[in-house]
Coordinates of C-alpha atoms and ligand atoms in Angstrom, one line a residue:
Chain A
M33 CA 120.9 36.6 -52.0
V34 CA 120.8 33.9 -49.3
G35 CA 117.3 33.5 -47.8
K36 CA 116.8 33.6 -44.1
A37 CA 113.6 31.8 -43.9
A38 CA 112.1 28.6 -45.4
G39 CA 110.2 28.7 -48.6
N40 CA 106.7 28.7 -47.1
W41 CA 107.3 31.7 -44.9
R42 CA 108.6 33.6 -47.9
F43 CA 105.4 32.7 -49.7
K44 CA 103.5 34.0 -46.7
D45 CA 105.2 37.4 -47.1
K46 CA 104.3 37.2 -50.8
V47 CA 100.6 36.6 -50.2
L48 CA 100.5 39.4 -47.6
N49 CA 101.5 41.7 -50.3
D50 CA 98.5 40.7 -52.4
L51 CA 95.3 42.6 -52.4
V52 CA 93.0 41.8 -49.5
E53 CA 89.4 40.8 -50.2
V54 CA 86.5 39.3 -48.3
V55 CA 86.2 35.6 -49.2
T56 CA 83.2 33.6 -48.1
L57 CA 83.4 29.8 -48.0
N58 CA 81.0 27.1 -47.1
I59 CA 83.0 24.6 -45.1
N60 CA 81.3 21.7 -43.4
S61 CA 78.0 23.5 -43.9
V62 CA 79.2 26.6 -42.0
S63 CA 79.7 29.9 -43.7
Y64 CA 83.1 31.5 -43.1
S65 CA 83.7 35.1 -44.3
R66 CA 87.2 36.4 -43.9
A67 CA 89.3 39.3 -45.2
V68 CA 92.2 37.5 -46.8
S69 CA 94.7 37.8 -49.6
S70 CA 93.0 37.5 -52.9
L71 CA 95.5 34.7 -53.8
M72 CA 95.4 32.8 -50.5
T73 CA 95.1 29.1 -51.0
L74 CA 92.3 27.0 -49.6
S75 CA 94.6 25.1 -47.3
H76 CA 95.8 28.3 -45.6
F77 CA 92.2 29.6 -45.4
I78 CA 91.0 26.4 -43.8
R79 CA 93.8 26.1 -41.2
E80 CA 94.6 29.7 -40.4
E81 CA 91.3 31.5 -40.9
C82 CA 88.9 28.8 -39.8
D83 CA 91.2 27.0 -37.3
L84 CA 90.3 23.7 -38.9
T85 CA 93.7 22.1 -38.5
G86 CA 92.7 18.6 -39.4
T87 CA 93.7 19.5 -43.0
K88 CA 97.5 19.1 -43.1
I89 CA 100.0 21.0 -45.2
G90 CA 103.0 18.9 -46.1
C91 CA 104.6 20.0 -49.3
D92 CA 102.4 23.0 -50.2
R93 CA 102.9 22.0 -53.9
G94 CA 100.6 19.2 -54.8
E95 CA 103.0 16.4 -54.2
C96 CA 102.1 14.8 -50.9
G97 CA 98.3 14.8 -51.0
C98 CA 98.0 15.6 -47.2
C99 CA 95.9 18.7 -47.8
S100 CA 93.0 16.7 -49.5
V101 CA 89.5 18.1 -48.9
L102 CA 86.2 17.3 -50.6
V103 CA 85.0 20.1 -53.0
D104 CA 81.4 19.3 -54.1
G105 CA 82.1 15.7 -52.9
K106 CA 85.3 15.2 -54.8
P107 CA 88.8 15.1 -53.3
I108 CA 91.1 17.9 -54.5
L109 CA 94.3 19.4 -53.1
A110 CA 93.6 22.5 -51.0
C111 CA 97.2 23.7 -51.5
L112 CA 96.6 24.0 -55.3
V113 CA 93.3 25.8 -55.1
L114 CA 92.8 29.5 -54.4
A115 CA 90.2 30.0 -51.7
K116 CA 88.3 32.6 -53.7
F117 CA 88.1 30.2 -56.6
V118 CA 85.8 27.8 -54.7
Q119 CA 83.4 30.4 -53.1
D120 CA 80.4 28.7 -54.8
A121 CA 81.3 25.2 -53.7
E122 CA 80.6 22.9 -50.7
I123 CA 83.8 22.1 -49.0
T124 CA 84.2 19.2 -46.6
T125 CA 87.2 18.8 -44.4
I126 CA 88.0 15.9 -42.0
E127 CA 86.1 17.8 -39.3
G128 CA 83.0 17.7 -41.3
I129 CA 82.5 14.0 -42.2
S130 CA 81.4 12.5 -38.9
V131 CA 77.7 12.5 -38.0
D132 CA 76.7 13.5 -34.5
G133 CA 80.3 13.2 -33.3
Q134 CA 80.4 9.5 -34.3
L135 CA 83.3 8.1 -36.3
T136 CA 82.3 7.0 -39.8
P137 CA 82.7 3.3 -40.8
I138 CA 86.0 4.1 -42.6
Q139 CA 87.4 6.0 -39.6
E140 CA 86.5 3.2 -37.3
S141 CA 88.0 0.6 -39.7
M142 CA 91.2 2.7 -39.9
V143 CA 91.5 2.6 -36.1
E144 CA 90.7 -1.1 -35.8
N145 CA 93.1 -2.1 -38.6
G146 CA 96.1 -0.2 -37.4
A147 CA 96.0 2.1 -40.4
I148 CA 97.1 5.1 -38.5
Q149 CA 100.6 5.7 -37.2
C150 CA 101.8 9.3 -37.0
G151 CA 98.4 10.4 -38.4
F152 CA 99.7 13.1 -40.8
C153 CA 98.3 11.5 -43.9
T154 CA 95.2 10.1 -42.1
P155 CA 92.7 13.0 -42.8
S156 CA 93.5 12.8 -46.5
M157 CA 93.3 9.0 -46.6
V158 CA 89.9 9.1 -44.8
L159 CA 88.5 11.7 -47.2
N160 CA 89.8 9.9 -50.3
A161 CA 88.4 6.6 -49.0
T162 CA 85.1 8.3 -48.1
H163 CA 84.8 9.5 -51.8
L164 CA 85.6 6.0 -53.1
L165 CA 83.1 4.3 -50.8
N166 CA 80.4 6.9 -51.6
T167 CA 80.9 6.4 -55.3
H168 CA 81.5 2.6 -55.5
K169 CA 79.5 0.0 -53.8
A170 CA 82.2 -2.6 -54.1
P171 CA 85.5 -1.1 -55.2
S172 CA 88.1 -3.5 -56.6
K173 CA 91.6 -3.9 -55.1
N174 CA 92.9 -1.8 -58.0
Q175 CA 90.5 1.0 -57.3
I176 CA 91.5 1.0 -53.6
K177 CA 95.2 1.2 -54.5
K178 CA 94.4 4.1 -56.9
C179 CA 92.4 5.8 -54.1
V180 CA 95.4 5.8 -51.7
S181 CA 98.0 6.5 -54.5
G182 CA 97.5 10.3 -54.3
T183 CA 98.6 10.6 -50.7
I184 CA 102.0 9.8 -49.4
C185 CA 102.2 7.9 -46.2
R186 CA 105.7 7.6 -44.7
C187 CA 104.6 5.2 -41.9
T188 CA 102.2 2.5 -42.7
G189 CA 103.4 1.1 -46.0
Y190 CA 99.8 1.5 -47.3
T191 CA 98.7 -2.1 -46.8
K192 CA 96.9 -1.5 -43.6
I193 CA 95.1 1.5 -45.1
E194 CA 94.0 -0.6 -48.0
K195 CA 92.9 -3.3 -45.6
A196 CA 90.8 -0.8 -43.6
I197 CA 89.0 0.2 -46.8
E198 CA 88.5 -3.5 -47.8
K199 CA 87.0 -4.3 -44.4
V200 CA 84.4 -1.6 -44.9
V201 CA 83.5 -3.1 -48.3
E202 CA 83.4 -6.6 -46.8
G203 CA 81.1 -5.3 -44.0
R204 CA 78.7 -4.1 -46.7
E205 CA 78.2 -7.4 -48.4
Chain B
M84 CA 113.1 41.1 -50.2
M85 CA 111.0 40.4 -53.2
N86 CA 109.0 43.2 -54.7
H87 CA 105.6 41.8 -55.5
S88 CA 103.0 44.3 -56.7
K89 CA 99.5 43.9 -55.4
T90 CA 97.9 41.0 -57.2
K91 CA 94.4 39.7 -57.4
L92 CA 92.3 36.9 -58.6
F93 CA 89.6 38.0 -61.0
M94 CA 86.5 35.8 -61.4
P95 CA 84.7 36.8 -64.6
G96 CA 81.3 35.2 -65.0
N97 CA 81.4 34.9 -68.8
F98 CA 83.5 35.5 -71.9
E99 CA 82.5 39.2 -72.2
E100 CA 83.4 39.9 -68.6
M101 CA 86.7 38.1 -69.1
T102 CA 87.6 40.2 -72.2
S103 CA 86.8 43.4 -70.4
T104 CA 88.9 42.3 -67.4
V105 CA 91.8 41.5 -69.7
K106 CA 91.4 44.8 -71.6
Y107 CA 91.4 46.7 -68.3
L108 CA 94.6 45.0 -67.1
E109 CA 96.3 45.5 -70.5
K110 CA 95.4 49.2 -70.4
K111 CA 96.9 49.5 -66.9
G112 CA 100.0 47.7 -68.1
E113 CA 99.4 45.0 -65.5
K114 CA 100.7 41.4 -65.9
F115 CA 98.1 38.6 -65.7
Q116 CA 97.7 35.0 -66.5
F117 CA 94.7 32.7 -66.8
I118 CA 93.9 30.1 -64.2
A119 CA 91.8 26.9 -64.9
G120 CA 92.3 24.0 -62.4
G121 CA 95.3 25.8 -60.9
S122 CA 97.4 22.7 -60.4
D123 CA 100.2 24.1 -62.5
V124 CA 99.7 27.9 -62.0
V125 CA 99.4 27.8 -58.2
P126 CA 102.7 25.9 -57.4
R127 CA 104.4 28.2 -60.0
M128 CA 103.1 31.2 -58.2
K129 CA 104.6 29.9 -55.0
D130 CA 108.0 28.9 -56.5
S131 CA 108.5 31.7 -58.9
K132 CA 110.9 34.6 -58.1
K133 CA 109.3 36.7 -60.8
N134 CA 106.0 38.3 -60.0
Q135 CA 103.4 36.1 -61.8
G136 CA 100.9 38.9 -61.9
H137 CA 97.1 38.8 -61.5
M138 CA 95.1 35.7 -62.1
V139 CA 92.1 35.7 -64.4
S140 CA 89.8 32.7 -63.7
L141 CA 88.4 30.6 -66.6
K142 CA 85.9 28.9 -64.4
F143 CA 83.1 30.3 -66.5
L144 CA 84.1 27.9 -69.2
K145 CA 82.9 25.0 -67.0
K146 CA 79.3 25.5 -68.0
T147 CA 80.0 25.0 -71.7
S148 CA 82.8 22.4 -71.5
S149 CA 81.4 19.1 -72.6
I150 CA 82.3 16.0 -74.6
T151 CA 80.6 15.8 -78.0
I152 CA 81.1 12.8 -80.2
K153 CA 80.2 13.4 -83.8
E154 CA 80.5 11.0 -86.7
D155 CA 83.8 12.5 -88.0
E156 CA 85.2 14.4 -85.0
I157 CA 85.2 14.6 -81.2
H158 CA 84.9 18.0 -79.5
L159 CA 86.3 18.4 -76.0
G160 CA 85.7 21.5 -74.0
S161 CA 88.9 22.9 -72.5
F162 CA 87.5 23.1 -68.9
L163 CA 86.8 19.4 -68.7
S164 CA 88.6 17.9 -65.8
L165 CA 91.1 15.1 -66.5
D166 CA 88.9 12.8 -64.4
Q167 CA 85.8 13.6 -66.5
I168 CA 87.9 12.7 -69.6
A169 CA 89.3 9.5 -68.1
S170 CA 85.9 8.2 -66.9
D171 CA 83.7 9.0 -69.9
S172 CA 82.5 5.7 -71.4
A173 CA 81.4 7.2 -74.8
L174 CA 84.9 8.8 -75.2
K175 CA 86.5 5.5 -74.2
E176 CA 84.7 3.9 -77.0
A177 CA 85.3 6.6 -79.6
C178 CA 89.0 7.4 -78.8
P179 CA 90.3 5.2 -76.0
I180 CA 93.8 6.7 -75.8
I181 CA 92.7 10.2 -74.6
G182 CA 91.0 8.9 -71.4
K183 CA 93.8 6.4 -70.9
V184 CA 96.5 9.1 -70.9
A185 CA 94.3 11.5 -68.8
S186 CA 94.3 8.8 -66.1
M187 CA 98.1 8.8 -66.0
V188 CA 98.4 12.4 -65.1
G189 CA 99.4 13.4 -61.5
S190 CA 97.2 11.8 -58.8
P191 CA 93.5 11.1 -58.4
Q192 CA 93.0 14.4 -56.5
I193 CA 95.0 16.4 -59.2
R194 CA 92.9 14.8 -62.0
N195 CA 89.7 16.0 -60.2
Q196 CA 90.8 19.7 -60.5
A197 CA 93.2 19.7 -63.5
T198 CA 91.7 20.6 -66.8
L199 CA 92.3 19.5 -70.4
G200 CA 93.3 23.1 -71.4
G201 CA 95.7 23.4 -68.5
N202 CA 97.3 20.2 -69.5
I203 CA 98.0 21.2 -73.1
L204 CA 99.3 24.6 -71.8
V205 CA 101.1 23.3 -68.8
D206 CA 104.4 25.1 -68.2
N207 CA 107.7 23.6 -69.3
R208 CA 109.8 22.3 -66.4
C209 CA 113.4 22.4 -65.4
V210 CA 115.2 21.4 -62.1
F211 CA 116.6 24.9 -61.8
F212 CA 113.2 26.6 -62.0
N213 CA 110.8 24.1 -60.4
Q214 CA 112.1 24.3 -56.8
S215 CA 111.3 26.4 -53.8
V216 CA 112.3 30.1 -53.6
F217 CA 114.4 29.2 -50.6
N218 CA 116.5 26.7 -52.7
K219 CA 116.7 29.1 -55.6
D220 CA 118.3 31.7 -53.3
F221 CA 121.4 29.6 -53.6
H222 CA 121.9 30.3 -57.3
H223 CA 121.3 33.2 -59.6
N224 CA 117.9 33.7 -61.2
C225 CA 117.6 32.1 -64.6
F226 CA 115.8 33.5 -67.6
K227 CA 112.5 31.9 -66.6
D228 CA 112.8 33.6 -63.2
G229 CA 113.5 37.0 -64.8
G230 CA 117.3 36.7 -64.4
S231 CA 120.0 37.1 -67.0
Q232 CA 121.4 33.6 -67.5
C233 CA 120.5 30.0 -68.0
I234 CA 121.9 27.7 -65.3
L235 CA 121.3 24.6 -67.4
V236 CA 122.9 25.7 -70.6
K237 CA 126.0 27.8 -69.8
G238 CA 126.5 30.6 -72.3
A239 CA 122.8 30.7 -73.5
K240 CA 121.7 34.2 -74.3
A241 CA 118.3 35.8 -73.7
N242 CA 118.0 36.7 -77.3
D243 CA 119.0 33.2 -78.6
A244 CA 116.3 31.6 -80.8
I245 CA 115.9 29.1 -77.9
S246 CA 116.9 30.7 -74.7
C247 CA 115.4 28.2 -72.3
R248 CA 115.5 24.4 -72.5
A249 CA 112.9 23.6 -69.8
R250 CA 111.2 20.3 -70.9
S251 CA 107.7 20.1 -72.3
V252 CA 105.8 17.8 -69.9
S253 CA 102.1 17.7 -71.1
D254 CA 101.1 14.0 -71.1
L255 CA 98.1 14.5 -73.4
T256 CA 99.9 16.5 -76.1
P257 CA 101.8 13.6 -77.8
A258 CA 98.5 11.7 -78.3
L259 CA 96.8 14.9 -79.6
L260 CA 99.7 15.4 -82.1
V261 CA 99.5 11.9 -83.5
L262 CA 95.7 12.3 -83.7
D263 CA 96.1 15.6 -85.6
A264 CA 94.0 17.5 -83.1
K265 CA 93.0 21.1 -83.7
L266 CA 92.8 23.8 -81.0
V267 CA 90.1 26.4 -81.0
V268 CA 91.2 29.6 -79.3
K269 CA 89.2 32.8 -78.7
S270 CA 89.9 36.4 -77.8
I271 CA 88.4 39.8 -78.2
R272 CA 89.6 39.6 -81.9
G273 CA 87.5 36.5 -82.6
E274 CA 88.1 32.8 -82.9
R275 CA 90.8 30.8 -84.7
T276 CA 91.6 27.2 -85.1
I277 CA 95.2 26.0 -84.9
S278 CA 96.6 22.6 -85.7
A279 CA 98.2 21.2 -82.6
R280 CA 101.2 20.3 -84.8
E281 CA 101.8 24.0 -85.5
F282 CA 101.0 25.2 -82.0
F283 CA 104.2 24.6 -80.0
K284 CA 107.5 26.5 -79.9
E285 CA 110.9 25.1 -79.1
D286 CA 111.6 27.7 -76.4
G287 CA 110.8 26.8 -72.7
I288 CA 109.6 30.3 -72.0
A289 CA 107.7 31.2 -75.2
K290 CA 106.3 27.6 -75.4
N291 CA 103.5 28.1 -78.0
N292 CA 101.7 30.4 -80.4
L293 CA 98.9 31.5 -78.0
E294 CA 98.6 35.3 -77.5
T295 CA 98.4 36.4 -73.8
D296 CA 94.8 37.4 -74.2
E297 CA 93.7 34.2 -76.1
V298 CA 91.8 31.5 -74.3
L299 CA 91.8 27.8 -75.4
I300 CA 88.1 27.0 -75.8
S301 CA 88.0 23.4 -77.1
V302 CA 90.0 20.7 -78.8
I303 CA 88.8 18.9 -81.9
I304 CA 90.0 15.4 -82.6
P305 CA 89.3 13.9 -86.0
R306 CA 88.0 10.4 -85.8
L307 CA 90.7 8.8 -87.9
H308 CA 90.3 5.4 -86.1
K309 CA 94.0 5.3 -85.5
S310 CA 95.1 2.9 -82.8
V311 CA 97.4 5.1 -80.7
H312 CA 99.5 3.8 -77.8
Y313 CA 101.2 5.8 -75.1
K314 CA 104.0 4.9 -72.7
K315 CA 105.4 7.1 -70.0
L316 CA 108.7 6.9 -68.1
T317 CA 108.5 7.9 -64.5
V318 CA 110.1 6.9 -61.2
R319 CA 106.7 6.3 -59.5
K320 CA 103.4 5.2 -61.0
T321 CA 101.6 8.3 -59.7
L322 CA 102.5 11.9 -59.1
D323 CA 105.4 12.1 -61.5
F324 CA 105.7 14.2 -64.5
P325 CA 106.8 12.3 -67.6
S326 CA 110.6 12.0 -67.8
L327 CA 109.7 10.8 -71.3
G328 CA 106.3 10.2 -72.9
V329 CA 105.9 8.5 -76.3
A330 CA 102.6 8.2 -78.3
L331 CA 102.7 6.1 -81.5
A332 CA 100.3 5.0 -84.2
K333 CA 101.4 2.4 -86.7
N334 CA 100.1 2.5 -90.3
E335 CA 100.7 0.6 -93.6
Q336 CA 103.6 2.8 -94.7
G337 CA 105.4 3.3 -91.4
F338 CA 104.4 5.0 -88.2
E339 CA 103.6 8.4 -86.6
V340 CA 105.2 9.2 -83.3
A341 CA 105.2 12.2 -80.9
V342 CA 107.2 12.6 -77.7
C343 CA 107.1 14.8 -74.6
G344 CA 109.2 15.1 -71.4
I345 CA 112.6 15.0 -73.2
F346 CA 112.8 18.1 -75.4
S347 CA 111.8 21.7 -74.9
M348 CA 108.7 21.2 -77.1
P349 CA 106.5 18.2 -77.9
M350 CA 107.9 16.7 -81.2
Y351 CA 105.9 15.0 -83.9
F352 CA 107.3 12.8 -86.7
N353 CA 105.7 10.9 -89.5
F354 CA 107.9 8.1 -90.9
V355 CA 107.2 6.5 -94.2
F356 CA 109.3 3.5 -94.7
A357 CA 111.1 3.3 -98.1
G358 CA 110.5 0.2 -100.2
G359 CA 113.4 -2.2 -100.4
K360 CA 114.7 -1.5 -96.9
S361 CA 114.3 -4.0 -94.1
L362 CA 111.9 -3.2 -91.3
S363 CA 114.7 -3.2 -88.7
S364 CA 116.9 -0.8 -90.6
S365 CA 113.9 1.5 -91.3
M366 CA 113.1 1.4 -87.6
E367 CA 116.7 2.1 -86.6
E368 CA 116.9 5.1 -89.0
S369 CA 113.6 6.5 -87.6
I370 CA 114.7 6.1 -84.0
K371 CA 117.9 7.9 -84.8
N372 CA 116.0 10.8 -86.4
V373 CA 113.8 11.1 -83.2
T374 CA 116.6 10.9 -80.7
S375 CA 118.8 13.4 -82.6
A376 CA 116.0 15.9 -83.2
A377 CA 117.1 18.1 -80.4
P378 CA 119.6 18.1 -77.5
V379 CA 118.6 16.4 -74.3
F380 CA 119.9 18.0 -71.1
K381 CA 120.6 16.9 -67.6
Q382 CA 117.5 18.3 -65.9
D383 CA 115.7 15.2 -64.8
F384 CA 116.1 12.3 -62.4
F385 CA 117.1 10.0 -65.3
P386 CA 120.3 10.9 -67.1
P387 CA 120.0 12.2 -70.7
K388 CA 121.7 9.1 -72.2
Y389 CA 119.2 6.8 -70.4
R390 CA 116.2 8.8 -71.6
K391 CA 117.4 8.8 -75.2
E392 CA 118.0 5.1 -75.0
M393 CA 114.5 4.6 -73.5
L394 CA 113.0 6.7 -76.3
G395 CA 114.3 4.1 -78.8
V396 CA 113.1 1.2 -76.6
Y397 CA 109.6 2.7 -76.2
I398 CA 109.2 3.4 -79.9
K399 CA 110.1 -0.2 -80.7
E400 CA 107.8 -1.5 -78.0
L401 CA 104.9 0.6 -79.1
F402 CA 105.4 -0.3 -82.7
E403 CA 105.3 -4.0 -81.9
R404 CA 102.1 -3.7 -79.9
Ligands
FAD95 C1 102.3 16.9 -58.2 C2 101.9 17.2 -59.6 C3 102.0 16.2 -60.5 C4 101.7 16.5 -61.8 N1 101.9 15.5 -62.8 C5 101.6 15.7 -64.1 C6 101.7 14.7 -65.0 O1 102.1 13.6 -64.7 N2 101.5 15.0 -66.3 C7 101.1 16.2 -66.7 O2 100.9 16.4 -67.9 N3 101.0 17.2 -65.8 C8 101.2 17.0 -64.5 N4 101.0 18.0 -63.6 C9 100.7 19.3 -64.0 C10 99.2 19.7 -64.1 O3 98.6 19.2 -62.9 C11 98.5 19.2 -65.3 O4 99.2 19.4 -66.4 C12 97.1 19.8 -65.4 O5 96.4 19.2 -66.4 C13 97.1 21.3 -65.6 O6 95.7 21.7 -65.7 P1 95.1 22.9 -64.8 O7 93.7 23.1 -65.3 O8 95.3 22.7 -63.4 O9 96.1 24.1 -65.3 P2 96.3 25.6 -64.7 O10 97.3 25.5 -63.6 O11 95.0 26.2 -64.4 O12 96.9 26.2 -66.0 C14 98.1 25.8 -66.6 C15 98.5 26.8 -67.6 O13 97.6 26.9 -68.7 C16 97.0 28.2 -68.8 N5 95.6 27.9 -69.2 C17 94.9 26.9 -68.6 N6 93.7 26.8 -69.2 C18 93.7 27.7 -70.3 C19 92.8 28.0 -71.3 N7 91.6 27.4 -71.4 N8 93.1 29.0 -72.1 C20 94.3 29.7 -72.0 N9 95.2 29.4 -71.1 C21 94.9 28.4 -70.2 C22 97.3 28.9 -67.5 O14 97.4 30.2 -67.7 C23 98.6 28.3 -67.1 O15 99.7 28.9 -67.7 C24 101.3 17.8 -62.2 C25 101.2 18.8 -61.3 C26 101.5 18.5 -59.9 C27 101.3 19.6 -58.9
SF4_96 S1 116.6 25.8 -69.1 FE1 117.8 27.5 -68.2 S2 116.4 29.4 -68.4 FE2 115.2 27.5 -68.7 S3 114.4 27.1 -66.6 FE3 116.2 25.8 -66.8 S4 117.9 27.1 -66.0 FE4 116.1 28.4 -66.3
FES97 S1 100.3 20.1 -49.0 FE1 99.0 19.9 -50.7 S2 99.7 18.2 -51.7 FE2 101.2 18.5 -50.1
FES98 S1 100.5 7.5 -40.8 FE1 102.3 8.7 -40.8 S2 102.3 9.5 -42.8 FE2 100.7 8.0 -42.8

């Protein structure tokens, strides 16, 4: 009864037993068609099939927030979505937010304000902040706290990430 | 090695396609379940030792899921995301508690994908079931995983009236019970409306009165202008399921209360205070009735005694609001 491998690898065995289908996703305005398990999650599709490894997988269960991507502009957790389920959507990963290879204001602000340590949570923090800044001209402190609340950061203690977002807002005024 | 038959995600484009998919799977004797936002189904698929079967998407409901506020009722489509519910200003005005509770579920990202229907039908949780397959290899499979025993309640039998005591954890349900909401469900046999108060079962596996091929289409909330309050016990402010959730509405004769997170079904109570008794003794009696309604097991971060105590504390606090 004792398992030899960790849970995620067991899950991989499990998905490989599922039916294979061709799934076509629009990620960062590029169309990716891949023959994958019908039940493959978006996070595995992005990382393993498209080699877009900026999206991280921490818990694979919706609890750490590190796999956040934008689906039709809104942050969702790629580990909780089946790839085939979002075939009709526009998906944006961290690789897709910069314009002409330039860092966006929030990315720059994160660098300048020391909001990145190990960097594991950073893609998710940036995408969640991008959504907040796109939808709110001047988000309140509370809205900023809420925005970072869905991603666990083990390094920074959150204050520097919040400050990085605040600085972008200040720069707008 | 686990034996998982070949499973697939079906994406019907409308109700007719959905029913024909379901009919086909039933004819073939294949197991299936519906998937809406997937925030409950997908982790369960990963953590379950029992083959969860095919997935049938309900995404086609998105087109018709809206918020309609009428003079006497509110209609909520089951595919509305919790974020849509939490941020709708007309709903906030008409029935503030629904949006308020929706905003307490999971995390911002989860609320963008999680649906109202999925929240009402979210699976019951237990420490022995909701953990990784790797961890579960160190104990026997329980009933919920297709095994032959319950690890939480020693001696429980599969054919007991209540074989599984996994906790009901839907945050929105207590408020819907107090508001006397109705659930509209539809299948190939037609549509029926069930009172939320008669919908749930006390068993952590059977959970409710929905047939496997029935889909929850919408929720109807009568506009009773009750002032409902909700309080949730969690370790963290986000990401945590309720260790206890209490919704309460006070009225002239007493109060109505519904709880989740502590028993194997959401429980609803209506207390009418008897004349001649002091308020405090009526309250104590009501609280005793709620806390002793069903056993509370050690299957959460907070010990059962503490959760029972907090149930009384929350009832008093919400009553005094
Ligand atoms: C980290 C984390 C934290 C969470 N925290 C909370 C919390 O605090 N409170 C809480 O209540 N929940 C919480 N959840 C659980 C879940 O996210 C929510 O309950 C959510 O609302 C479920 O909705 P969904 O659309 O994603 O459901 P799904 O996963 O799609 O479905 C859930 C169940 O309902 C069935 N179903 C869904 N819609 C229908 C329908 N229309 N008709 C028939 N059957 C249907 C599915 O078959 C499935 O069994 C959390 C989940 C995670 C991963
Ligand atoms: S209560 Fe028992 S049968 Fe139900 S999930 Fe927990 S251990 Fe399994
Ligand atoms: S990997 Fe998706 S939330 Fe942790
Ligand atoms: S920087 Fe390390 S987890 Fe956030």
